[in-house]
Short mmCIF file of C-alpha atoms and ligand atoms in Angstrom, two decimals:
data_model
loop_
_atom_site.label_atom_id
_atom_site.label_comp_id
_atom_site.label_asym_id
_atom_site.label_seq_id
_atom_site.Cartn_x
_atom_site.Cartn_y
_atom_site.Cartn_z
CA MET A 278 0.21 0.17 -0.21
CA GLY A 279 3.23 1.99 0.32
CA LYS A 280 1.66 5.81 0.33
CA ILE A 281 -1.44 5.71 2.67
CA ASN A 282 -1.34 5.88 6.04
CA ILE A 283 -4.17 3.78 7.29
CA ASP A 284 -3.57 4.74 10.98
CA ALA A 285 -4.21 8.28 9.60
CA LEU A 286 -7.35 7.57 7.79
CA LEU A 287 -9.07 5.84 11.05
CA LYS A 288 -8.26 8.57 12.81
CA GLY A 289 -10.40 10.22 10.12
CA HIS A 290 -7.32 12.56 8.43
CA HIS A 291 -8.74 14.07 5.58
CA ARG A 292 -5.28 13.10 3.24
CA PRO A 293 -4.94 9.78 3.50
CA LEU A 294 -9.11 9.43 3.02
CA ALA A 295 -8.78 11.55 -0.24
CA LYS A 296 -6.01 9.21 -1.14
CA ALA A 297 -7.29 5.86 -0.93
CA ILE A 298 -11.11 7.13 -2.39
CA SER A 299 -8.54 7.72 -5.15
CA ILE A 300 -7.10 4.55 -5.43
CA VAL A 301 -10.56 3.17 -5.08
CA GLU A 302 -12.29 5.43 -7.90
CA ASP A 303 -9.18 4.68 -10.30
CA ARG A 304 -9.54 1.02 -9.23
CA LYS A 305 -5.37 0.77 -8.92
CA GLN A 306 -3.88 -2.67 -7.95
CA GLU A 307 -3.78 -1.61 -4.07
CA HIS A 308 -7.26 -1.67 -4.07
CA ARG A 309 -8.29 -5.16 -3.08
CA ALA A 310 -5.83 -4.70 -0.40
CA LEU A 311 -6.75 -1.20 0.71
CA MET A 312 -10.67 -2.32 1.57
CA GLU A 313 -9.48 -5.28 3.03
CA GLU A 314 -7.48 -3.89 5.40
CA ILE A 315 -9.91 -1.18 6.16
CA TYR A 316 -13.22 -3.70 6.51
CA PRO A 317 -12.58 -4.70 9.96
CA HIS A 318 -13.47 -0.94 10.90
CA THR A 319 -16.31 0.12 9.16
CA GLY A 320 -20.56 -0.49 9.80
CA HIS A 321 -20.48 2.12 12.60
CA SER A 322 -21.25 5.11 10.81
CA HIS A 323 -25.27 6.31 10.03
CA ILE A 324 -25.04 6.10 5.87
CA ILE A 325 -28.49 8.33 4.40
CA GLY A 326 -29.01 8.75 1.03
CA VAL A 327 -30.56 11.46 -0.43
CA THR A 328 -31.88 11.22 -3.69
CA GLY A 329 -34.41 13.36 -6.23
CA SER A 330 -34.52 14.88 -9.91
CA PRO A 331 -31.81 17.38 -10.46
CA GLY A 332 -33.15 20.93 -9.66
CA ALA A 333 -34.46 19.40 -6.35
CA GLY A 334 -32.63 20.99 -4.03
CA LYS A 335 -30.75 17.78 -2.51
CA SER A 336 -27.17 20.08 -2.56
CA SER A 337 -28.65 22.46 -0.42
CA LEU A 338 -30.37 20.42 1.94
CA VAL A 339 -27.51 18.88 2.40
CA ASN A 340 -25.56 21.60 3.08
CA GLY A 341 -27.95 22.79 5.56
CA LEU A 342 -28.32 19.02 7.08
CA VAL A 343 -24.65 19.32 7.26
CA GLN A 344 -24.37 22.91 9.23
CA HIS A 345 -27.46 21.30 11.76
CA TRP A 346 -25.11 18.31 12.46
CA ARG A 347 -21.78 20.35 12.66
CA ARG A 348 -23.45 22.34 15.55
CA ASN A 349 -24.35 19.41 17.10
CA LYS A 350 -20.66 18.18 17.09
CA LYS A 351 -21.42 15.53 14.79
CA THR A 352 -18.30 14.28 11.92
CA VAL A 353 -19.38 14.34 8.83
CA ALA A 354 -18.35 13.22 5.04
CA VAL A 355 -20.62 13.48 1.80
CA VAL A 356 -20.32 11.79 -1.24
CA ALA A 357 -22.08 13.89 -4.68
CA VAL A 358 -22.83 10.79 -7.18
CA ASP A 359 -24.23 13.48 -9.32
CA PRO A 360 -22.53 15.27 -12.58
CA THR A 361 -24.41 18.29 -11.89
CA SER A 362 -24.14 18.57 -8.29
CA PRO A 363 -22.59 21.83 -6.60
CA PHE A 364 -19.74 19.33 -5.09
CA SER A 365 -18.21 18.60 -8.38
CA GLY A 366 -15.85 20.08 -10.23
CA GLY A 367 -17.51 22.13 -12.49
CA ALA A 368 -19.53 23.93 -10.38
CA LEU A 369 -21.31 27.22 -10.70
CA LEU A 370 -20.13 29.84 -8.83
CA GLY A 371 -22.87 30.45 -6.26
CA ASP A 372 -22.63 26.13 -5.27
CA ARG A 373 -18.73 26.81 -4.94
CA ILE A 374 -19.58 29.57 -2.18
CA ARG A 375 -21.88 26.58 -0.41
CA MET A 376 -18.85 24.16 -0.48
CA LYS A 377 -16.75 26.71 1.07
CA ASP A 378 -19.02 26.69 3.91
CA HIS A 379 -17.08 23.91 5.27
CA GLU A 380 -14.17 24.15 3.59
CA ASP A 381 -11.64 24.61 6.67
CA ASP A 382 -13.68 22.30 8.95
CA ASP A 383 -11.88 18.86 9.70
CA GLY A 384 -15.67 17.39 10.67
CA VAL A 385 -16.74 17.76 7.01
CA PHE A 386 -15.43 15.77 4.39
CA ILE A 387 -16.37 16.31 0.75
CA ARG A 388 -15.94 14.20 -2.12
CA SER A 389 -18.08 14.24 -5.45
CA MET A 390 -17.59 11.06 -7.75
CA GLY A 391 -17.54 11.52 -11.65
CA THR A 392 -19.12 9.51 -14.18
CA ARG A 393 -16.00 8.73 -15.37
CA GLY A 394 -16.06 5.25 -16.96
CA SER A 395 -19.33 3.07 -16.88
CA LEU A 396 -22.53 3.67 -14.08
CA GLY A 397 -22.13 0.44 -12.92
CA GLY A 398 -18.37 0.80 -11.87
CA LEU A 399 -19.42 4.00 -10.48
CA SER A 400 -21.59 2.07 -7.57
CA GLU A 401 -19.21 0.15 -6.77
CA ALA A 402 -17.10 3.18 -6.49
CA CYS A 403 -19.50 4.75 -4.46
CA GLN A 404 -20.21 1.20 -1.95
CA ASP A 405 -16.03 0.93 -1.55
CA THR A 406 -15.95 5.23 -0.65
CA VAL A 407 -18.44 4.86 1.31
CA ARG A 408 -17.04 1.95 3.30
CA LEU A 409 -13.65 4.26 3.66
CA MET A 410 -15.41 6.63 5.23
CA GLU A 411 -17.24 4.48 7.85
CA ALA A 412 -13.54 3.44 8.61
CA ALA A 413 -12.87 7.14 8.37
CA LYS A 414 -15.15 7.54 11.75
CA PHE A 415 -17.12 9.95 10.17
CA ASP A 416 -20.76 10.02 12.33
CA LYS A 417 -22.95 10.56 9.02
CA ILE A 418 -22.24 9.67 5.94
CA VAL A 419 -24.28 11.46 3.02
CA ILE A 420 -24.81 9.90 -0.34
CA GLU A 421 -26.56 12.59 -3.00
CA THR A 422 -27.39 11.10 -5.95
CA VAL A 423 -29.86 11.87 -9.05
CA GLY A 424 -32.48 8.59 -8.55
CA VAL A 425 -32.37 7.32 -11.99
CA GLY A 426 -31.91 3.78 -13.90
CA GLN A 427 -30.84 0.93 -11.90
CA SER A 428 -27.11 1.64 -10.54
CA GLU A 429 -28.05 4.50 -8.88
CA LEU A 430 -31.30 2.63 -7.05
CA ASP A 431 -27.89 0.12 -6.27
CA ILE A 432 -26.21 3.12 -4.76
CA MET A 433 -29.21 3.99 -2.93
CA LYS A 434 -30.04 0.67 -1.15
CA THR A 435 -26.40 0.85 0.34
CA ALA A 436 -27.66 3.68 1.97
CA ASP A 437 -29.63 2.84 6.05
CA SER A 438 -31.91 5.85 5.17
CA ILE A 439 -32.94 7.00 2.05
CA ALA A 440 -34.85 10.24 1.96
CA LEU A 441 -36.41 11.10 -1.23
CA VAL A 442 -36.56 14.74 -2.10
CA LEU A 443 -38.57 15.69 -4.15
CA TYR A 444 -41.04 19.73 -5.04
CA PRO A 445 -43.67 20.59 -6.42
CA SER A 446 -43.79 21.14 -9.54
CA GLY A 447 -45.57 17.94 -10.98
CA GLY A 448 -45.04 14.21 -12.26
CA ASP A 449 -42.17 14.19 -10.23
CA VAL A 450 -44.23 11.43 -8.41
CA ILE A 451 -45.27 9.24 -10.89
CA GLN A 452 -41.14 8.96 -12.10
CA ALA A 453 -40.14 7.82 -8.80
CA PHE A 454 -42.89 5.83 -8.25
CA LYS A 455 -41.95 3.96 -11.58
CA ALA A 456 -38.26 4.40 -11.00
CA GLY A 457 -39.32 1.67 -7.79
CA ILE A 458 -37.61 4.99 -5.31
CA MET A 459 -41.16 5.07 -3.33
CA GLU A 460 -41.10 1.65 -2.33
CA ILE A 461 -37.30 2.66 -0.70
CA ALA A 462 -37.48 5.46 0.36
CA ASP A 463 -37.32 6.38 4.71
CA LEU A 464 -38.34 9.80 4.25
CA PHE A 465 -40.11 12.21 1.98
CA ILE A 466 -38.78 15.63 1.51
CA ILE A 467 -41.04 18.42 0.12
CA ASN A 468 -38.48 20.67 -1.14
CA LYS A 469 -38.70 24.18 -2.29
CA ALA A 470 -42.02 24.72 0.40
CA ASP A 471 -42.19 28.17 -0.49
CA LEU A 472 -43.31 27.66 -3.91
CA PRO A 473 -47.13 26.62 -4.80
CA GLY A 474 -48.55 23.70 -4.89
CA VAL A 475 -47.12 21.99 -1.91
CA PRO A 476 -50.63 20.55 -0.10
CA GLN A 477 -51.34 18.85 -3.84
CA LEU A 478 -48.15 17.00 -3.68
CA LYS A 479 -48.61 16.17 0.28
CA GLY A 480 -51.95 15.08 -0.91
CA GLU A 481 -50.84 13.06 -3.98
CA LEU A 482 -48.07 11.49 -1.61
CA GLU A 483 -50.16 9.98 0.89
CA ASP A 484 -52.03 8.42 -1.27
CA LEU A 485 -48.91 6.64 -2.67
CA LEU A 486 -48.02 5.80 1.40
CA HIS A 487 -51.36 4.67 1.22
CA ILE A 488 -50.82 1.38 -1.05
CA THR A 489 -47.31 0.95 -0.40
CA HIS A 490 -47.12 1.05 3.69
CA VAL A 491 -46.87 -2.72 5.21
CA PRO A 492 -48.00 -2.39 8.65
CA GLY A 493 -46.36 -1.85 11.69
CA LYS A 494 -43.28 -1.22 9.76
CA TRP A 495 -41.95 2.06 9.52
CA GLU A 496 -44.03 5.10 8.50
CA PRO A 497 -42.11 7.35 5.98
CA PRO A 498 -42.94 10.44 7.89
CA ILE A 499 -43.51 13.78 4.61
CA ILE A 500 -41.33 16.96 6.04
CA SER A 501 -41.63 20.25 4.00
CA THR A 502 -38.46 22.13 3.77
CA VAL A 503 -36.84 25.30 2.55
CA SER A 504 -33.70 24.38 1.82
CA THR A 505 -32.62 27.95 0.52
CA GLU A 506 -34.00 29.02 3.96
CA LYS A 507 -33.12 26.56 6.01
CA GLU A 508 -36.66 25.79 6.48
CA GLY A 509 -37.91 22.67 7.82
CA LEU A 510 -34.29 21.27 8.33
CA LYS A 511 -34.40 20.59 12.09
CA GLU A 512 -37.44 18.44 11.59
CA VAL A 513 -35.25 16.36 8.90
CA ILE A 514 -32.52 15.78 11.62
CA ASP A 515 -34.90 14.79 13.70
CA ALA A 516 -37.05 12.30 11.63
CA LEU A 517 -33.61 10.48 10.60
CA ALA A 518 -32.03 10.00 13.93
CA GLN A 519 -35.56 8.49 13.99
CA HIS A 520 -35.21 6.35 11.56
CA HIS A 521 -31.61 5.21 12.59
CA GLN A 522 -32.90 4.51 16.09
CA TYR A 523 -35.89 2.43 14.56
CA LEU A 524 -33.53 0.71 12.39
CA ILE A 525 -31.46 -0.37 15.37
CA SER A 526 -33.52 -1.30 17.80
CA SER A 527 -36.02 -3.18 15.63
CA LYS A 528 -32.25 -4.58 14.60
CA THR A 529 -33.39 -3.89 10.54
CA LYS A 530 -29.82 -2.11 10.28
CA SER A 531 -27.79 -5.54 10.80
CA GLU A 532 -30.42 -7.14 8.31
CA ARG A 533 -30.37 -4.73 5.87
CA ARG A 534 -26.41 -4.51 5.67
CA LEU A 535 -26.75 -8.19 5.50
CA SER A 536 -28.68 -8.23 2.96
CA GLN A 537 -26.82 -5.36 1.25
CA LYS A 538 -23.71 -7.11 1.43
CA GLU A 539 -25.46 -10.63 0.47
CA THR A 540 -26.45 -7.96 -2.85
CA GLU A 541 -23.02 -7.04 -3.33
CA VAL A 542 -20.88 -10.63 -3.40
CA GLU A 543 -23.35 -11.89 -5.47
CA ARG A 544 -22.64 -9.07 -7.83
CA ARG A 545 -19.23 -9.47 -7.69
CA LEU A 546 -18.77 -13.21 -8.30
CA MET A 547 -21.40 -13.30 -11.30
CA GLU A 548 -18.87 -10.06 -12.55
CA ARG A 549 -16.34 -12.75 -11.91
CA ILE A 550 -17.76 -15.35 -13.71
CA LYS A 551 -18.49 -13.43 -16.59
CA ASP A 552 -15.12 -12.49 -16.96
CA GLU A 553 -13.81 -15.90 -17.23
CA LEU A 554 -16.42 -17.10 -19.62
CA ALA A 555 -16.28 -14.14 -21.53
CA PRO A 556 -13.70 -15.89 -24.04
CA LEU A 557 -15.41 -18.98 -24.05
CA ILE A 558 -18.01 -17.33 -24.92
CA GLN A 559 -16.75 -15.09 -27.59
CA LYS A 560 -14.79 -18.25 -29.45
CA GLU A 561 -18.18 -20.48 -29.48
CA LEU A 562 -20.02 -17.94 -30.93
CA LEU A 563 -17.72 -17.18 -33.67
CA GLN A 564 -17.52 -20.59 -34.30
CA GLU A 565 -21.10 -21.48 -34.71
CA HIS A 566 -20.98 -18.27 -36.50
CA GLY A 567 -18.79 -20.00 -38.88
CA ASP A 568 -21.08 -23.49 -38.76
CA ALA A 569 -24.52 -21.42 -39.09
CA LYS A 570 -23.04 -19.96 -42.42
CA SER A 571 -22.42 -23.28 -44.07
CA ASN A 572 -25.28 -25.09 -42.92
CA GLY A 573 -28.47 -22.54 -42.14
CA GLN A 574 -29.31 -22.41 -38.26
CA GLY A 575 -27.24 -23.76 -36.76
CA LEU A 576 -27.29 -24.99 -33.19
CA ASP A 577 -30.66 -23.13 -31.18
CA PRO A 578 -29.86 -20.94 -28.03
CA TYR A 579 -30.42 -23.41 -25.72
CA GLN A 580 -28.13 -25.70 -26.95
CA LEU A 581 -25.57 -23.21 -27.43
CA ARG A 582 -25.06 -22.42 -24.09
CA ASP A 583 -25.87 -25.80 -22.96
CA ARG A 584 -22.64 -26.52 -24.97
CA ILE A 585 -20.58 -23.45 -23.50
CA TYR A 586 -21.66 -24.23 -20.11
CA LYS A 587 -20.42 -28.15 -20.61
CA GLN A 588 -16.69 -26.67 -21.99
CA TRP A 589 -16.49 -24.67 -18.76
CA ARG A 590 -17.11 -27.00 -16.45
CA LYS A 591 -14.35 -29.27 -18.23
CA GLN A 592 -12.28 -26.10 -18.33
CA VAL A 593 -12.65 -25.97 -14.21
CA ARG A 594 -12.23 -29.57 -13.77
CA GLU A 595 -9.06 -29.91 -15.44
CA GLU A 596 -7.67 -26.68 -13.53
CA LYS A 597 -8.60 -28.21 -10.41
CA GLY A 598 -6.80 -31.51 -12.09
CA GLU A 599 -9.45 -33.74 -11.76
N1 LIG B 791 -37.54 28.28 -3.51
C1 LIG B 791 -36.38 27.69 -3.57
N2 LIG B 791 -35.22 27.49 -4.33
C2 LIG B 791 -34.28 26.44 -3.72
C3 LIG B 791 -35.36 25.63 -2.71
N3 LIG B 791 -33.87 24.52 -2.27
C4 LIG B 791 -32.59 24.65 -3.27
N4 LIG B 791 -33.31 25.46 -4.06
C5 LIG B 791 -32.71 26.06 -5.57
O1 LIG B 791 -33.16 25.43 -6.47
C6 LIG B 791 -31.89 25.05 -7.48
C7 LIG B 791 -31.25 23.58 -7.41
O2 LIG B 791 -30.82 23.20 -5.80
P1 LIG B 791 -29.67 22.36 -5.88
O3 LIG B 791 -29.59 22.29 -4.17
O4 LIG B 791 -28.31 22.56 -6.40
O5 LIG B 791 -30.43 21.10 -6.49
P2 LIG B 791 -30.18 19.68 -6.93
O6 LIG B 791 -29.48 19.29 -8.12
O7 LIG B 791 -31.28 19.09 -6.26
O8 LIG B 791 -28.85 19.29 -5.78
C8 LIG B 791 -30.44 25.96 -6.84
O9 LIG B 791 -30.62 27.37 -7.58
C9 LIG B 791 -31.35 26.59 -5.46
O10 LIG B 791 -30.79 27.91 -4.62
C10 LIG B 791 -35.82 25.77 -1.78
O11 LIG B 791 -35.97 25.31 -0.48
N5 LIG B 791 -36.80 27.01 -2.60
MG1 LIG B 792 -26.87 18.46 -6.26
#
């Protein structure tokens, strides 16, 4: 690992943490060893996912939440997975000022993750980044993402508490519902409550929540905020704390983390198998393509699948020397 000072990272120092995140993002060779080393130190933070369409006011909200937590001496790390995020490089002037609010504060660490490469790779990098932040002992870790697509949903599912930020504009709720975010949100925030249309949006939400609610389970609150005026933020902080308490007392937190781990292991395993199979599949398909040219349709997809599968198994057996 050479250059990364793990002890300093575990104490929450920013420099080694930033370096470690770069290693994760670039998928450098040290990545695996690094993750192994920090893993035993993870699991203690409250991970909060903040999602919602671009312009809903997620970053403004997060900015306000960070200030609140800091006043209560909580340390906070933010990872913004949003190309339009104020925390990203190409930010607008006003956004830079917001980020500056926390610049000299050691208890706040902010990192943006660009859509370098595929979104799939991004969700993995994000997951590992959150782990590094946990190892660095931040009390609160916020993941901000625009809520679209499977990868974003995967990212959100790594959070303990998920907040969906909406604003009175129409259409948003149905979109969130379709994207499957409604079902996983633990908290609904109607931001821009200074604009007209709040009661309608709230009514719409309540109707949908009525359908999705499971008796005996956590009932997601709906909170109105004006992030730019810091209105309603205390209520959001309290609701998040309550949800965290609920997760711990109902043992849901450990259950959720275990199921997240299961999903992650499954995904990583499938990727590995896919990588291993890729050359064989390509070779077989190429051959099949040639065969099909000379004698019509060739094998049907099931037969071809079985042939490739058998060959792969044979290959594995040979490797094991059976
Ligand atoms: N009127 C109003 N504007 C807001 C509010 N919260 C955020 N905004 C504005 O909405 C725009 C987008 O906010 P931003 O936090 O960057 O949204 P994000 O894309 O969801 O992160 C900015 O111009 C904010 O100043 C609010 O509560 N009321
Ligand atoms: Mg943003």
